[in-house]
mmCIF file of C-alpha atoms and ligand atoms in Angstrom:
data_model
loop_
_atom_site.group_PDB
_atom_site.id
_atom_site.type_symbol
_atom_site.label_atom_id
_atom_site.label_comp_id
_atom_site.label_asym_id
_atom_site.label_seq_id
_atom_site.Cartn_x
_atom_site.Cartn_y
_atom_site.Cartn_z
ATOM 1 C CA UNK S 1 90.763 94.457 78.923
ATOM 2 C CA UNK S 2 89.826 97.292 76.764
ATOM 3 C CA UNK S 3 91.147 100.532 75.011
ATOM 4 C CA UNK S 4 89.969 103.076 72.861
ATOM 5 C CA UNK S 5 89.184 101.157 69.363
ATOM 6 C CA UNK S 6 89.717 97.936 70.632
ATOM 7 C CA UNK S 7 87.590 95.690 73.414
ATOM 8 C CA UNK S 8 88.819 91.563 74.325
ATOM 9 C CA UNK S 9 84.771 91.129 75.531
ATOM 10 C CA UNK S 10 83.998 91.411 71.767
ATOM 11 C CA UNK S 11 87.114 90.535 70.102
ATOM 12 C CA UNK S 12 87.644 87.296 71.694
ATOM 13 C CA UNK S 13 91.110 87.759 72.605
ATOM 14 C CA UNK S 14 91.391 87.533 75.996
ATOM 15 C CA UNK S 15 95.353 87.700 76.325
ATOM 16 C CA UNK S 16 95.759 90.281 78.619
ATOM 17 C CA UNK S 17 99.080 91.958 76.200
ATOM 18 C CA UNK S 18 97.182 94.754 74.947
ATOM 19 C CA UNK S 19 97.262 98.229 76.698
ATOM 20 C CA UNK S 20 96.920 101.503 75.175
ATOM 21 C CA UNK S 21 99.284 102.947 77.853
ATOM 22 C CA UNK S 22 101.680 100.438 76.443
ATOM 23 C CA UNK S 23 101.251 100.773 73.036
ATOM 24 C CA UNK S 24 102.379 104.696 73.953
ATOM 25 C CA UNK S 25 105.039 104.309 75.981
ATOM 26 C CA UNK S 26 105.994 100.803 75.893
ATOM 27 C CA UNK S 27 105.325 99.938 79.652
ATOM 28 C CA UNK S 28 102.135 99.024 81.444
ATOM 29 C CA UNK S 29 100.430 101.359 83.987
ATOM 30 C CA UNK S 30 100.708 100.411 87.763
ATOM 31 C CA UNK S 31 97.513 100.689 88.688
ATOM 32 C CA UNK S 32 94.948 98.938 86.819
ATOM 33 C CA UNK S 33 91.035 99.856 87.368
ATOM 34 C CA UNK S 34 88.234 97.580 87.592
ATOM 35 C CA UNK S 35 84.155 97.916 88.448
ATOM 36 C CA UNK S 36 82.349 95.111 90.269
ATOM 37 C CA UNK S 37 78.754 97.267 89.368
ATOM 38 C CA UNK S 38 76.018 94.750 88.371
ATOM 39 C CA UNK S 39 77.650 91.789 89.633
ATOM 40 C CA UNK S 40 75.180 91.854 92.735
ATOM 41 C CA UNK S 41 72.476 91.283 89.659
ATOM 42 C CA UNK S 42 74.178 87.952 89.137
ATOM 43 C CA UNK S 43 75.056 88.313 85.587
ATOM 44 C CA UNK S 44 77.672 87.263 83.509
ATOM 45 C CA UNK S 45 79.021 91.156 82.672
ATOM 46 C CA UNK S 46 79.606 94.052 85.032
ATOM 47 C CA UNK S 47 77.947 97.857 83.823
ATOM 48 C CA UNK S 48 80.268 98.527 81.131
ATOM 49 C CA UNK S 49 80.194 95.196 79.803
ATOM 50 C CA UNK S 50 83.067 93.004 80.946
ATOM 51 C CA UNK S 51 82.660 88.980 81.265
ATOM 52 C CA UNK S 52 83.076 89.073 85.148
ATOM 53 C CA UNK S 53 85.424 85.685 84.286
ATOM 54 C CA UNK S 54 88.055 88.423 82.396
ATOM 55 C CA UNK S 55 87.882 91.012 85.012
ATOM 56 C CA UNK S 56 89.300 88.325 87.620
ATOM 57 C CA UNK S 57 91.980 87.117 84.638
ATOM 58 C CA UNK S 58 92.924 90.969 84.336
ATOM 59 C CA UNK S 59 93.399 91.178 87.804
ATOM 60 C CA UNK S 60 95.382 88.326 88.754
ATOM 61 C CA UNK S 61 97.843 88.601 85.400
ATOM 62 C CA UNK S 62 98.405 92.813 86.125
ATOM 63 C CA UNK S 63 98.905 91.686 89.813
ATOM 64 C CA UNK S 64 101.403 88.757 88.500
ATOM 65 C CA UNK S 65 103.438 91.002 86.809
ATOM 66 C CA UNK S 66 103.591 93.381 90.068
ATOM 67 C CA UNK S 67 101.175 95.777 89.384
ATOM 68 C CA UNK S 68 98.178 97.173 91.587
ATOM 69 C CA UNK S 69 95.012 96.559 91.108
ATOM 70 C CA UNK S 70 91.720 98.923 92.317
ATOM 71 C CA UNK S 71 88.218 97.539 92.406
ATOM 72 C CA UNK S 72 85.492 100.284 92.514
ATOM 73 C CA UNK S 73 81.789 99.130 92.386
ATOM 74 C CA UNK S 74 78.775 101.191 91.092
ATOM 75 C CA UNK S 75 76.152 99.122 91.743
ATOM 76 C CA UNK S 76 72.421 99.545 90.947
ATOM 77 C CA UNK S 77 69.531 101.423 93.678
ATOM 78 C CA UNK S 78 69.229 98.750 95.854
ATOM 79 C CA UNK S 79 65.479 100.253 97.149
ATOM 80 C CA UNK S 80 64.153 101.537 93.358
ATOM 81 C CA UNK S 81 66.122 99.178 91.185
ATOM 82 C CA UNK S 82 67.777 102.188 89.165
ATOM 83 C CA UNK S 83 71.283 102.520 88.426
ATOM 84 C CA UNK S 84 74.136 104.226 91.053
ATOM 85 C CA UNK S 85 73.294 107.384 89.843
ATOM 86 C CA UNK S 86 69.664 106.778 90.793
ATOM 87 C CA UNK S 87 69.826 109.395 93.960
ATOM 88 C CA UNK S 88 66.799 108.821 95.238
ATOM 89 C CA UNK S 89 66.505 110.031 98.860
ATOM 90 C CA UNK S 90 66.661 107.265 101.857
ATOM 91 C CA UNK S 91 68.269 104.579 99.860
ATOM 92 C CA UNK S 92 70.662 103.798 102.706
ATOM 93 C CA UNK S 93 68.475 103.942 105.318
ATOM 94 C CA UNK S 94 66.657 101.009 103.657
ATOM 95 C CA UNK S 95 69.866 98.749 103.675
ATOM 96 C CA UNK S 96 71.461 99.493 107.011
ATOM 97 C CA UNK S 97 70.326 96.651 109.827
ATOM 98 C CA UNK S 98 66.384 96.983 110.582
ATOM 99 C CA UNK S 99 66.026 98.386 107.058
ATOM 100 C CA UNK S 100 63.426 96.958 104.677
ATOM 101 C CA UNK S 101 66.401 96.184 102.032
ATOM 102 C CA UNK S 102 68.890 94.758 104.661
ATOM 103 C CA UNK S 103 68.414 91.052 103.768
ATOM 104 C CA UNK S 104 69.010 92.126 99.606
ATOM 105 C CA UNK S 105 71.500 94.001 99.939
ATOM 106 C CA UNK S 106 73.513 91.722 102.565
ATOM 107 C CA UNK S 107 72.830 89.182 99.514
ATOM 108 C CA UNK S 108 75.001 91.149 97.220
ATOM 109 C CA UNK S 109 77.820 91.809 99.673
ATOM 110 C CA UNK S 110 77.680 88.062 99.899
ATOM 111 C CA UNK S 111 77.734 88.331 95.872
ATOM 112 C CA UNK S 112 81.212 90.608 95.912
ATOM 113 C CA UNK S 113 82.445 88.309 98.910
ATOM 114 C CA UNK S 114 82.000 84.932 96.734
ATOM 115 C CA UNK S 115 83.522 87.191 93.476
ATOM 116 C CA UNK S 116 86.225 88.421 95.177
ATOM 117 C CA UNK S 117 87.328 85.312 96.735
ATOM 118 C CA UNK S 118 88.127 83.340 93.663
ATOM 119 C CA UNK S 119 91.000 86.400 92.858
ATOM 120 C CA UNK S 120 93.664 83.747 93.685
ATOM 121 C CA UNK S 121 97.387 83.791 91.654
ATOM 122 C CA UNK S 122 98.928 80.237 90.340
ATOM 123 C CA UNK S 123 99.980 78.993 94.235
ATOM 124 C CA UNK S 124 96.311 79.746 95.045
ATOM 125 C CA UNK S 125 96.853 82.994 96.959
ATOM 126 C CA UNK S 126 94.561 85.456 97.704
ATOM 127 C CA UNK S 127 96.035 88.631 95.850
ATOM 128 C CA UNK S 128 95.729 92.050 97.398
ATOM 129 C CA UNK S 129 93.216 94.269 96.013
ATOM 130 C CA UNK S 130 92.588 97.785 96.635
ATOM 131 C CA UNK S 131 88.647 98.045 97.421
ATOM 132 C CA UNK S 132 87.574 101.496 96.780
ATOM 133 C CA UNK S 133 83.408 101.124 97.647
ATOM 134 C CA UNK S 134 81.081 104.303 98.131
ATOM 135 C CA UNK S 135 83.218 106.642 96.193
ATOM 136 C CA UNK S 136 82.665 110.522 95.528
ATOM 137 C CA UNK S 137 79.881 110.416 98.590
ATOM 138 C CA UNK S 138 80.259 114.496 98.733
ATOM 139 C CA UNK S 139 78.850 114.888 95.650
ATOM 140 C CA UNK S 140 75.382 114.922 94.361
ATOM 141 C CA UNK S 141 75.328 111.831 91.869
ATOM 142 C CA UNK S 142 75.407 108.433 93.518
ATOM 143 C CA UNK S 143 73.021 106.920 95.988
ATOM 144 C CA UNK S 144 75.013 106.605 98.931
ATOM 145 C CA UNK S 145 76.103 110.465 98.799
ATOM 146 C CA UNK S 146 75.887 111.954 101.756
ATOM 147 C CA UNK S 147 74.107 115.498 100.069
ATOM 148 C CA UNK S 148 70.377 114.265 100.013
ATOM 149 C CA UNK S 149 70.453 110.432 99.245
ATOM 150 C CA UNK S 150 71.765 109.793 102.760
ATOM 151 C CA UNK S 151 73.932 111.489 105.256
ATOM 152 C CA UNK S 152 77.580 111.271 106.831
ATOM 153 C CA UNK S 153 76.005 108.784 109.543
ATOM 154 C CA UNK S 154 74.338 106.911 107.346
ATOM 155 C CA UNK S 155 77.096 106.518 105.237
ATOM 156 C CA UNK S 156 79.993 105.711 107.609
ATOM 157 C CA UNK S 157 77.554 102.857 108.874
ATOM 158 C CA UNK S 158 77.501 101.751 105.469
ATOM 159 C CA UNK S 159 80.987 101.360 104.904
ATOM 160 C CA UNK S 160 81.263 99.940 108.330
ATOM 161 C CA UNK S 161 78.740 97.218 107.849
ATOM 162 C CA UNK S 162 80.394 96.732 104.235
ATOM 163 C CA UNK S 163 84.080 96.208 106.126
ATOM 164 C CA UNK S 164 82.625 94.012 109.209
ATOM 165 C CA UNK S 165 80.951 91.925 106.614
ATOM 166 C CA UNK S 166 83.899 91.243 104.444
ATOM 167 C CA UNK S 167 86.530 91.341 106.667
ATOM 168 C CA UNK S 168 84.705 89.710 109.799
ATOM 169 C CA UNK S 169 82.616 87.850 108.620
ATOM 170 C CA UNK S 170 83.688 86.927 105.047
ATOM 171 C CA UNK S 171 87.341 86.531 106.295
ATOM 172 C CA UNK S 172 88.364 89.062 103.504
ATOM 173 C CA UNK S 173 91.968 90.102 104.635
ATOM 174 C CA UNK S 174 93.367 90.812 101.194
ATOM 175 C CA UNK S 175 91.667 93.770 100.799
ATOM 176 C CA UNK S 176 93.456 97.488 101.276
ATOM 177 C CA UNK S 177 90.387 99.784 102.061
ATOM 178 C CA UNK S 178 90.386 103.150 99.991
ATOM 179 C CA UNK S 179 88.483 105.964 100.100
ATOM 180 C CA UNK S 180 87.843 108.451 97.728
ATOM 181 C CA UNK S 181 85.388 111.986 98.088
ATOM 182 C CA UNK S 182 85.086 114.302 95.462
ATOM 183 C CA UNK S 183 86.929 117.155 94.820
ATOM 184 C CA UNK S 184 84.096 119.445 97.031
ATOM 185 C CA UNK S 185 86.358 120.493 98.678
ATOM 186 C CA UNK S 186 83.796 120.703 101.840
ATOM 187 C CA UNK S 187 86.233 119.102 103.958
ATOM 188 C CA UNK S 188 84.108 119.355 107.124
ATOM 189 C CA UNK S 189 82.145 116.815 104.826
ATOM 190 C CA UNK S 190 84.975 114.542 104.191
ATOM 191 C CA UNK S 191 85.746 114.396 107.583
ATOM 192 C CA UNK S 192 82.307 113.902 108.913
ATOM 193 C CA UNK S 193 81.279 110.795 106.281
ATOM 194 C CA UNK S 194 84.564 109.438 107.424
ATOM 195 C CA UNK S 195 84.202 105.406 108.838
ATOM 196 C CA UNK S 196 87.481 105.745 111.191
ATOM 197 C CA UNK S 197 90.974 104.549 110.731
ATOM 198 C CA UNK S 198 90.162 101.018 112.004
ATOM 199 C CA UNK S 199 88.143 100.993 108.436
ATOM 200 C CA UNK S 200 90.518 102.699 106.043
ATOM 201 C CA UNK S 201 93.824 102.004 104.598
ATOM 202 C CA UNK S 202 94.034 104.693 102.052
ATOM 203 C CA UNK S 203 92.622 108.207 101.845
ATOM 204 C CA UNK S 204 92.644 110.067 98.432
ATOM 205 C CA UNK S 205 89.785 111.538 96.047
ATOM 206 C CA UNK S 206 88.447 111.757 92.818
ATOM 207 C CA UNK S 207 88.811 114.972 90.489
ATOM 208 C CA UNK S 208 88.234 115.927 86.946
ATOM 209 C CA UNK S 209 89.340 118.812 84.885
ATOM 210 C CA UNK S 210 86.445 120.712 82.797
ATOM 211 C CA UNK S 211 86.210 123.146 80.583
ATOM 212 C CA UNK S 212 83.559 126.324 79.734
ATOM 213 C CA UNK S 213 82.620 127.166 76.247
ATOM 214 C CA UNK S 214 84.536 130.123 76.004
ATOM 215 C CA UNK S 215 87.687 128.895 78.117
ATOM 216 C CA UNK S 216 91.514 128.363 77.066
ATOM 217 C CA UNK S 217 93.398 125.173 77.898
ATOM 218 C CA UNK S 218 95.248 127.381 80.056
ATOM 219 C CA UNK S 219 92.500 129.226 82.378
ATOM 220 C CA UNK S 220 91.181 125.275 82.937
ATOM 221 C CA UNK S 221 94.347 123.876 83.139
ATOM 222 C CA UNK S 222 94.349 126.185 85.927
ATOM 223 C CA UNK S 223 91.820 125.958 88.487
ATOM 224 C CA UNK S 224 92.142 121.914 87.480
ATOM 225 C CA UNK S 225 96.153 122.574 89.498
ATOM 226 C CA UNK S 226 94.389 124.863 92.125
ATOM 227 C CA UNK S 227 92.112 122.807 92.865
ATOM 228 C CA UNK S 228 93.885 119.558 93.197
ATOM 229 C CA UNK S 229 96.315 120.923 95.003
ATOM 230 C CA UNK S 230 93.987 122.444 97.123
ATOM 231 C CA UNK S 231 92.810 119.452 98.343
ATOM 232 C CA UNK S 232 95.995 117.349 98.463
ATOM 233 C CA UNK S 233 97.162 119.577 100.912
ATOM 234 C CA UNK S 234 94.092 119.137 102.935
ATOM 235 C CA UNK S 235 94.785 115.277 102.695
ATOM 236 C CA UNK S 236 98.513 115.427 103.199
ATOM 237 C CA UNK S 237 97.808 116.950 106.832
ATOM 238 C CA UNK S 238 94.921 114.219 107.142
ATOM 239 C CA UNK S 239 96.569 111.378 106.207
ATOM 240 C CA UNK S 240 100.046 112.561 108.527
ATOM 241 C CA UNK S 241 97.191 112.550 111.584
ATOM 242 C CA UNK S 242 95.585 109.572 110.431
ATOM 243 C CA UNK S 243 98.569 107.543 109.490
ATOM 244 C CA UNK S 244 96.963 106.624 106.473
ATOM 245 C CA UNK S 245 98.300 106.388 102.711
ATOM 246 C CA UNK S 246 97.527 108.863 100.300
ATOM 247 C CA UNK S 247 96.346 108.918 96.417
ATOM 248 C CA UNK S 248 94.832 110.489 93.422
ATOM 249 C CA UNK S 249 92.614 108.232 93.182
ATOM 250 C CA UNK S 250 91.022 109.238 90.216
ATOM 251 C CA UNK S 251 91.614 111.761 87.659
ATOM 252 C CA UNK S 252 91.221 112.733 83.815
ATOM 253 C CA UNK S 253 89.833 115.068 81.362
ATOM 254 C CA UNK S 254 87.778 113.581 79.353
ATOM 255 C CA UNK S 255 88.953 113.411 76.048
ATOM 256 C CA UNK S 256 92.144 114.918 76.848
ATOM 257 C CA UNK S 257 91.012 117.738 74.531
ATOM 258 C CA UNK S 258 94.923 119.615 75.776
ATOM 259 C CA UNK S 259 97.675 118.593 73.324
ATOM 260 C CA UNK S 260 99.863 119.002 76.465
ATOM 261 C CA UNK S 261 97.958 117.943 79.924
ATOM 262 C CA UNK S 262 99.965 115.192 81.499
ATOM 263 C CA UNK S 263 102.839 117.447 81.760
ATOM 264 C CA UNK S 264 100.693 121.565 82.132
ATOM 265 C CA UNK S 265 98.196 119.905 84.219
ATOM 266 C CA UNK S 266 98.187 116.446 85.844
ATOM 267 C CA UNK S 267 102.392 116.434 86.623
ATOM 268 C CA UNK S 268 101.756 119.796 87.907
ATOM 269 C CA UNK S 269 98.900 119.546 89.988
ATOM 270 C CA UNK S 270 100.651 116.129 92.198
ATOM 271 C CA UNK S 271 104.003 117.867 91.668
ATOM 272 C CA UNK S 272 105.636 117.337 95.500
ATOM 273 C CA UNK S 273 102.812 115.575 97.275
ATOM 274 C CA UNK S 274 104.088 112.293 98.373
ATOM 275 C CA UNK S 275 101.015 110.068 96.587
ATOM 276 C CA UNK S 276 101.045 106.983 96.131
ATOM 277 C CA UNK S 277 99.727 106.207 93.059
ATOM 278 C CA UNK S 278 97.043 108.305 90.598
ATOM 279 C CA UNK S 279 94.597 106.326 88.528
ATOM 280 C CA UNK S 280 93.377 107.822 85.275
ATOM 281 C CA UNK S 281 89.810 106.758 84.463
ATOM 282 C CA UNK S 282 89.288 104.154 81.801
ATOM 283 C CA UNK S 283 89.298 104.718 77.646
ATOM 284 C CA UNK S 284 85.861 103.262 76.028
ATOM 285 C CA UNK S 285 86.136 101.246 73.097
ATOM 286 C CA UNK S 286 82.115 101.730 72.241
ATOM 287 C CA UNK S 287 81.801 105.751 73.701
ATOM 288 C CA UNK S 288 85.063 107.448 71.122
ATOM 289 C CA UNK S 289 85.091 110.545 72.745
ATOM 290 C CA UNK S 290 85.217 109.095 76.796
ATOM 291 C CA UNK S 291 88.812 108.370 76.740
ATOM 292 C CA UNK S 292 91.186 109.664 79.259
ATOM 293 C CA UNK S 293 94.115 107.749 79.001
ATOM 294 C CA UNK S 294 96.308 108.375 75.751
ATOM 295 C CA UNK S 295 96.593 105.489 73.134
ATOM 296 C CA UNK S 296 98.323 105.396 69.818
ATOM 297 C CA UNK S 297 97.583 108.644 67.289
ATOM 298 C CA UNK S 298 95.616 110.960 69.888
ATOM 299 C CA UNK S 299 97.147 114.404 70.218
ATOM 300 C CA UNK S 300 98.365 114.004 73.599
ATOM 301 C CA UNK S 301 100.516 110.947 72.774
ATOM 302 C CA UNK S 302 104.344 112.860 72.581
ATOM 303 C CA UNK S 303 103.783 114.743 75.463
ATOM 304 C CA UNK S 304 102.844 111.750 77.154
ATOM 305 C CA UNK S 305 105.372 109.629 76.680
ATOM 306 C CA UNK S 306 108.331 112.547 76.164
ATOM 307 C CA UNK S 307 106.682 114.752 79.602
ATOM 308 C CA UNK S 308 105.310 112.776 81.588
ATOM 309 C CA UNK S 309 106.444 109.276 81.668
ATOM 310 C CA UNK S 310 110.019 110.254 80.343
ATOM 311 C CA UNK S 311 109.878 113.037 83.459
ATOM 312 C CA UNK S 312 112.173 110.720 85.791
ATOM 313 C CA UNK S 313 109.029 111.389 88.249
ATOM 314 C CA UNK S 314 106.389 108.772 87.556
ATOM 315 C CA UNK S 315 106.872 105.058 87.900
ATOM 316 C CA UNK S 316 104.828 102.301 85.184
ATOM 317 C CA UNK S 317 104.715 98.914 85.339
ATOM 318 C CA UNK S 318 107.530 97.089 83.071
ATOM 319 C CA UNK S 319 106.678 93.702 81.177
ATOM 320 C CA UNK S 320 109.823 91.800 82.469
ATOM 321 C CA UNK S 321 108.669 88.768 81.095
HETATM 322 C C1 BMA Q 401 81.803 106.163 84.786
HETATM 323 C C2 BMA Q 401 81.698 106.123 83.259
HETATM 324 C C3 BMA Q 401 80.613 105.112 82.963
HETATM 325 C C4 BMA Q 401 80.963 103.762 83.617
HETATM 326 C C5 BMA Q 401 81.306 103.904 85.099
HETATM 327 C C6 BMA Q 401 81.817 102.620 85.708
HETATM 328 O O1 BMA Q 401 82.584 107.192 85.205
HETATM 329 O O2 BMA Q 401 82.917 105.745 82.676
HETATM 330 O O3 BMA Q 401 80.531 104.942 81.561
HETATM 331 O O4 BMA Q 401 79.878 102.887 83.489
HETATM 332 O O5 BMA Q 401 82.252 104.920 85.253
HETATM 333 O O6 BMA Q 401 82.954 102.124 85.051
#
């Protein structure tokens, strides 16, 4: 839909053949991202600006030429009206059943439901979509985290209601439900804001690498390994007890300021783990520097395609057509 210099929503050219991943390596990723935030405000184009008509094209060509597609949603404070990073406390409490926002927010569930149902390929089949709602609850940032905003309760009858009311009522049986803390690591957390298995198909999380002022690429690269692998072996054991699937589910550094960190750092932080699939967050064709996939001419582009897609260890998405 959009890469780092480039953007179809402005350029008109709605193809779907452009990919900075491809234009790298020559294949298409597997996984391909979308956000559904702002489409409960009933506009034409979701947060970041996509035409809500594209997203669904995107979807159903990447899923047409067998790839997977992941729907996250940030949508805005249903109670204040701010954005999802609006963390104002009690938010969830106001939308749960009895709450004074129920009947709103059961409007834009109603919103995704109608969206999502129209994701159909050309024999008019509902195609399967991983839904990845109330992500990173652990941390501090969103509205329905579970560290002030709400709490694990609270949250696991959010996602609850959110599944009975797409899959129940909605008739929503396309979807493969993922979720996704954040790299805490307070596991007694992600086990406690946890819906049940009955309500989750996939179990993975989200984490970034950073780096200090003063730090080396290697010293981050680092505790970025540690720390994945820290918590992929916590969710290796969880998902062997749940029976559930297990993923990166997302990942990056922003700017992939490391010459060399798909093959020092990502390869060697999933390195063993049997994932299923790691999603890279997306490149921004009107922010230069939030990128975190490689396209043509950055610095990371050779060891991408020579280290880490060449590595006979990672799987993309060929254009057999
Ligand atoms: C965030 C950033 C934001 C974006 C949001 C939803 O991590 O990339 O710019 O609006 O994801 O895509």
């Amino acid at each position: 839909m959009y890469g780092h210099t480039w953007n179809a929503n402005t350029d008109g050219d709605f193809s779907c053949e452009r990919s900075d991943i491809k234009a790298v390596c020559g294949d298409f990723p597997a996984i391909l991202g979308l956000d559904l935030g702002e489409l409960e405000l009933g506009g034409e184009r979701n947060l970041d600006g996509n035409l809500f008509t594209y997203i669904r094209d995107a979807a159903v060509k990447h899923y047409e030429r067998g790839g997977l597609v992941s729907l996250s949603w940030h949508p805005r404070n249903p109670m204040t009206g701010g954005d999802a990073w609006d963390t104002t406390p009690g938010t969830v409490a106001t939308i749960l059943p009895g709450g004074a926002n129920h009947d709103k927010f059961m409007g834009w569930l109603d919103a995704v439901a109608d969206y999502i149902s129209t994701f159909k390929d050309a024999g008019g089949n509902p195609i399967p979509l991983m839904f990845r709602p109330w992500h990173e609850h652990d941390a501090g940032w969103f509205w329905w985290g579970v560290k002030g905003p709400s709490t694990p309760e609270e949250y696991n009858a959010l996602w609850v209601m959110t599944w009975r009311y797409l899959r129940e009522e909605r008739g929503l049986d396309n979807l493969v439900w993922v979720i996704s803390p954040n790299e805490t690591g307070q596991f007694d957390t992600w086990t406690s804001a946890y819906p049940g298995d009955e309500y989750v198909d996939v179990v993975g999380f989200d984490c970034y690498e950073f780096i200090g002022p003063e730090e080396s690429f290697e010293v981050a690269n680092e505790r970025y390994v540690a720390n994945i692998r820290r918590c992929l072996e916590f969710q290796t054991e969880f998902c062997k007890e749940h029976s559930k699937v297990l993923a990166l589910t997302e990942t990056g550094f922003e700017g992939i300021p490391c010459p060399d960190w798909w093959s020092s750092a990502l390869l060697k932080a999933v390195e063993g783990f049997p994932i299923s699939y790691v999603l890279t967050w997306r490149n921004a064709s009107d922010r230069p520097g939030h990128f975190y996939g490689p396209f043509e001419g950055c610095a990371c582009a050779d060891d991408f395609t020579e280290n880490f897609y060449k590595s006979g260890k990672t799987l993309f998405l060929k254009d057999l057509k």
